[in-house]
Short mmCIF file of C-alpha atoms in Angstrom, two decimals:
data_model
loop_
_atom_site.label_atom_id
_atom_site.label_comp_id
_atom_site.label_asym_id
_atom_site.label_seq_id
_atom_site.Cartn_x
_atom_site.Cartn_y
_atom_site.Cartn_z
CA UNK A 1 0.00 0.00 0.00
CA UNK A 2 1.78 2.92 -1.00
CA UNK A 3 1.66 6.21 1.39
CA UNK A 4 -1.21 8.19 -0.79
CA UNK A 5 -3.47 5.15 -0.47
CA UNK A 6 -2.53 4.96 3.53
CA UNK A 7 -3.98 8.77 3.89
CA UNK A 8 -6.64 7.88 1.65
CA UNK A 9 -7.76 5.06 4.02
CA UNK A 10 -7.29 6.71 7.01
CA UNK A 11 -9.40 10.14 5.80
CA UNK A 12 -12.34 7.43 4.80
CA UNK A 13 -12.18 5.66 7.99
CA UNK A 14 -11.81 8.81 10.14
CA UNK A 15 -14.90 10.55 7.72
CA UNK A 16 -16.82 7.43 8.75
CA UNK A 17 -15.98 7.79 12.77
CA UNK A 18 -16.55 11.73 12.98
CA UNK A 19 -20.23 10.89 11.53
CA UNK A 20 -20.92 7.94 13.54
CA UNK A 21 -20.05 10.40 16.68
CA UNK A 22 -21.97 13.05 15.71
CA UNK A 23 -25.00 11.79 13.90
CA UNK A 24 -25.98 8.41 16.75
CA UNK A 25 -24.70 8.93 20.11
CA UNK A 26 -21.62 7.77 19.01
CA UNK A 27 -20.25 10.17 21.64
CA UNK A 28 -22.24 8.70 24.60
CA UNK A 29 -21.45 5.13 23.33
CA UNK A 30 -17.43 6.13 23.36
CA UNK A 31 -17.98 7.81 27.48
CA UNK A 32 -19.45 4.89 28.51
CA UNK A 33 -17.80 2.22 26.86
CA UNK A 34 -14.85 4.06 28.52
CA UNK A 35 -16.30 4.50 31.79
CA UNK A 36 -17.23 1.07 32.01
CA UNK A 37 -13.94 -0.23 31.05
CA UNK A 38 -12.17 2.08 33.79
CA UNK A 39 -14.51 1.13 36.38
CA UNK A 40 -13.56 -2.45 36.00
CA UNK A 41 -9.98 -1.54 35.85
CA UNK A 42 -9.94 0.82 38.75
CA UNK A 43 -13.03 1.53 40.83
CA UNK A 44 -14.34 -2.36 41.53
CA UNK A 45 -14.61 -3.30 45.33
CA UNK A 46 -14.85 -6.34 47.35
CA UNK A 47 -18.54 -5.76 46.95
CA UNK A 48 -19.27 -3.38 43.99
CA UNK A 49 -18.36 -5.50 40.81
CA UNK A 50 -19.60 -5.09 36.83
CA UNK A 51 -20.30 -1.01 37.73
CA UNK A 52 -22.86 0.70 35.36
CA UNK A 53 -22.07 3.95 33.77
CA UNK A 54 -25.23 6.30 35.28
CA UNK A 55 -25.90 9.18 32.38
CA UNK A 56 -27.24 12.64 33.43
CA UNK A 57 -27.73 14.75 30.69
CA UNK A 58 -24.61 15.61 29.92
CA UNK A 59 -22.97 14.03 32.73
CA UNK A 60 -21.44 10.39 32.79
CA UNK A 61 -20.93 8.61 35.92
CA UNK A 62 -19.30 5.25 37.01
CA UNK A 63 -18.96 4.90 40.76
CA UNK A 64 -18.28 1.71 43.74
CA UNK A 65 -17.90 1.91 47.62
CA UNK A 66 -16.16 -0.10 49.27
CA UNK A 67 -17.76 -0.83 52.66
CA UNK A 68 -14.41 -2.68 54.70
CA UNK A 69 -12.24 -0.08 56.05
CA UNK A 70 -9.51 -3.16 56.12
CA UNK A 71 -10.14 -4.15 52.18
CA UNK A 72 -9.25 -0.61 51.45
CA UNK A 73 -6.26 -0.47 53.18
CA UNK A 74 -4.82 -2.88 51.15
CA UNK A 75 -5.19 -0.56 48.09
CA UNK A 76 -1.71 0.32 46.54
CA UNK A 77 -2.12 4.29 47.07
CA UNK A 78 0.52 4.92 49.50
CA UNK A 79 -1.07 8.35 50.17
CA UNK A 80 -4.62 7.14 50.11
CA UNK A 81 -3.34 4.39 52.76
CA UNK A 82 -2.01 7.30 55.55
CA UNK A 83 -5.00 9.02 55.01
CA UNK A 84 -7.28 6.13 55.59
CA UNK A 85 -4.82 5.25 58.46
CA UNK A 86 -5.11 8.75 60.02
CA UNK A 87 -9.30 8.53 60.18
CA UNK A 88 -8.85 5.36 61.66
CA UNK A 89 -6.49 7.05 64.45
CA UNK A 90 -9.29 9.36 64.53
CA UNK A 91 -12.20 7.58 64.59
CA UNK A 92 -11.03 4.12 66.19
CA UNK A 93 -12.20 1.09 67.29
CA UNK A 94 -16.55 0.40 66.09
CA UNK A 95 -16.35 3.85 64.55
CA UNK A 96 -13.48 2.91 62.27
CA UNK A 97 -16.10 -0.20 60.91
CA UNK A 98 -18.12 2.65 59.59
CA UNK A 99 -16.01 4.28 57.48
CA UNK A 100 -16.53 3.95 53.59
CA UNK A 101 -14.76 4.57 51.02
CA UNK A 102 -16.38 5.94 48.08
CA UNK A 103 -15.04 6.31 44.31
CA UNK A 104 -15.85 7.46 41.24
CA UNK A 105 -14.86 8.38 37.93
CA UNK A 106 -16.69 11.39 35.72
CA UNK A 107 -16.76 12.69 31.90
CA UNK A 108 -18.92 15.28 31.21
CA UNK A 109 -19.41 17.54 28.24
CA UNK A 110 -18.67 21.57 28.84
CA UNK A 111 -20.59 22.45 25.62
CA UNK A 112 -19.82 21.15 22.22
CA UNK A 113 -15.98 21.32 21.95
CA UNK A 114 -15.08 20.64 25.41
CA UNK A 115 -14.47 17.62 27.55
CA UNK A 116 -13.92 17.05 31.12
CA UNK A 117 -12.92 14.16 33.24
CA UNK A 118 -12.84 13.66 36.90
CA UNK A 119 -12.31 11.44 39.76
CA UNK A 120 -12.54 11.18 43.36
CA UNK A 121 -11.78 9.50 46.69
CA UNK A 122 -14.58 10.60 49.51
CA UNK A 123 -14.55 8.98 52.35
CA UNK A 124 -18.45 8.55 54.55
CA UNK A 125 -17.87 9.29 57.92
CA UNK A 126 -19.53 7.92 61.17
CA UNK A 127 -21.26 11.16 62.05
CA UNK A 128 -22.54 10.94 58.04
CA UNK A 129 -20.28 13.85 56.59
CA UNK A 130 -18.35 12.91 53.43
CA UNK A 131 -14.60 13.75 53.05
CA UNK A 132 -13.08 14.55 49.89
CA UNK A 133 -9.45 12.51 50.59
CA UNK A 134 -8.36 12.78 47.14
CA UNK A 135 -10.24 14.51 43.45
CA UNK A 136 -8.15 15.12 40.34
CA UNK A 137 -9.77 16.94 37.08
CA UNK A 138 -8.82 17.35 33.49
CA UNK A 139 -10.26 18.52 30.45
CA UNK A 140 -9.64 18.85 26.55
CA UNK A 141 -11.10 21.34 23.97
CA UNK A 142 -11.22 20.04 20.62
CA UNK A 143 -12.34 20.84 17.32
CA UNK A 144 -12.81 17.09 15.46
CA UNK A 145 -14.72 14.71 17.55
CA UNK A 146 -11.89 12.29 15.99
CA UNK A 147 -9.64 13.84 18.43
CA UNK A 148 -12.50 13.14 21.86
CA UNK A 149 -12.34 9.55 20.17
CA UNK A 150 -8.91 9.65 19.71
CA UNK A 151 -7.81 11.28 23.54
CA UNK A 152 -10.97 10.68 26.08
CA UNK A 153 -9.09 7.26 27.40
CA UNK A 154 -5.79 9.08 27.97
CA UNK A 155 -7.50 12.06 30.06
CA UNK A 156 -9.21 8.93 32.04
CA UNK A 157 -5.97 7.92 32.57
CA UNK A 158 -4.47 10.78 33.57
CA UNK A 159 -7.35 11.27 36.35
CA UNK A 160 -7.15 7.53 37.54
CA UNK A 161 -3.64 7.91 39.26
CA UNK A 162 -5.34 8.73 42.02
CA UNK A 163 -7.01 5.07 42.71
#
């Protein structure tokens, strides 16, 4: 295949992506698929398994708790464990049981040529407050939805250090 038929292939195939976004929820198809495939990667819990994307309008949502104070600690987030370590120290003994951990992931749409992805670490206290322990946010303009297709994994990515 020589280089002019390459480009010509690729222009066809990206033609045929940009209107499958636009013109049938492609868009909300590529978010969730994402989502979905995160949340299995990242956010399942010794009780929350095969998470759901939840869609709000423009708002896409995958999120787990995890109930045991002593499954989370296992997590591999040194920071995340000295922070789950210091509300045990501060809520200790039958309180610490009642901790939760919550997580999720987000993607939402800031108009038509802007993405935004999200995720947090609250914590449910005894007394019912939530904490935010840790939250990290990104976001993308773009002009092609080739590139959202192309990019909206990587900014997931980039937010899900945090887990």
């Amino acid at each position: 295949m020589t280089k002019i038929d390459k480009e010509k292939l690729t222009e066809e195939m990206n033609s045929k992506n940009r209107e499958w976004l636009i013109e049938s929820d492609g868009v909300s198809a590529l978010f969730i698929h994402n989502l979905e495939n995160f949340a299995y990667r990242y956010l399942e819990t010794s009780t929350d398994k095969g998470i759901k994307c939840v869609v709000d309008g423009e708002l896409y949502q995958v999120k787990s708790t995890e109930p045991s104070i002593i499954e989370a600690l296992k997590w591999d987030n040194p920071e995340l464990k000295k922070s789950l370590i210091d509300l045990c120290k501060k809520y200790p003994g039958k309180a610490s049981k009642e901790l939760r951990v919550n997580l999720s992931l987000v993607t939402k749409m800031l108009g038509e040529h802007k993405n935004e992805c999200s995720a947090h670490i609250t914590c449910l206290l005894p007394n019912g407050e939530s904490l935010i322990l840790f939250e990290k946010t990104t976001s993308m303009s773009f002009d092609d939805p080739i590139e959202l297709r192309n990019k909206h994994a990587a900014l997931l990515e980039e937010v899900s250090v945090i887990f």
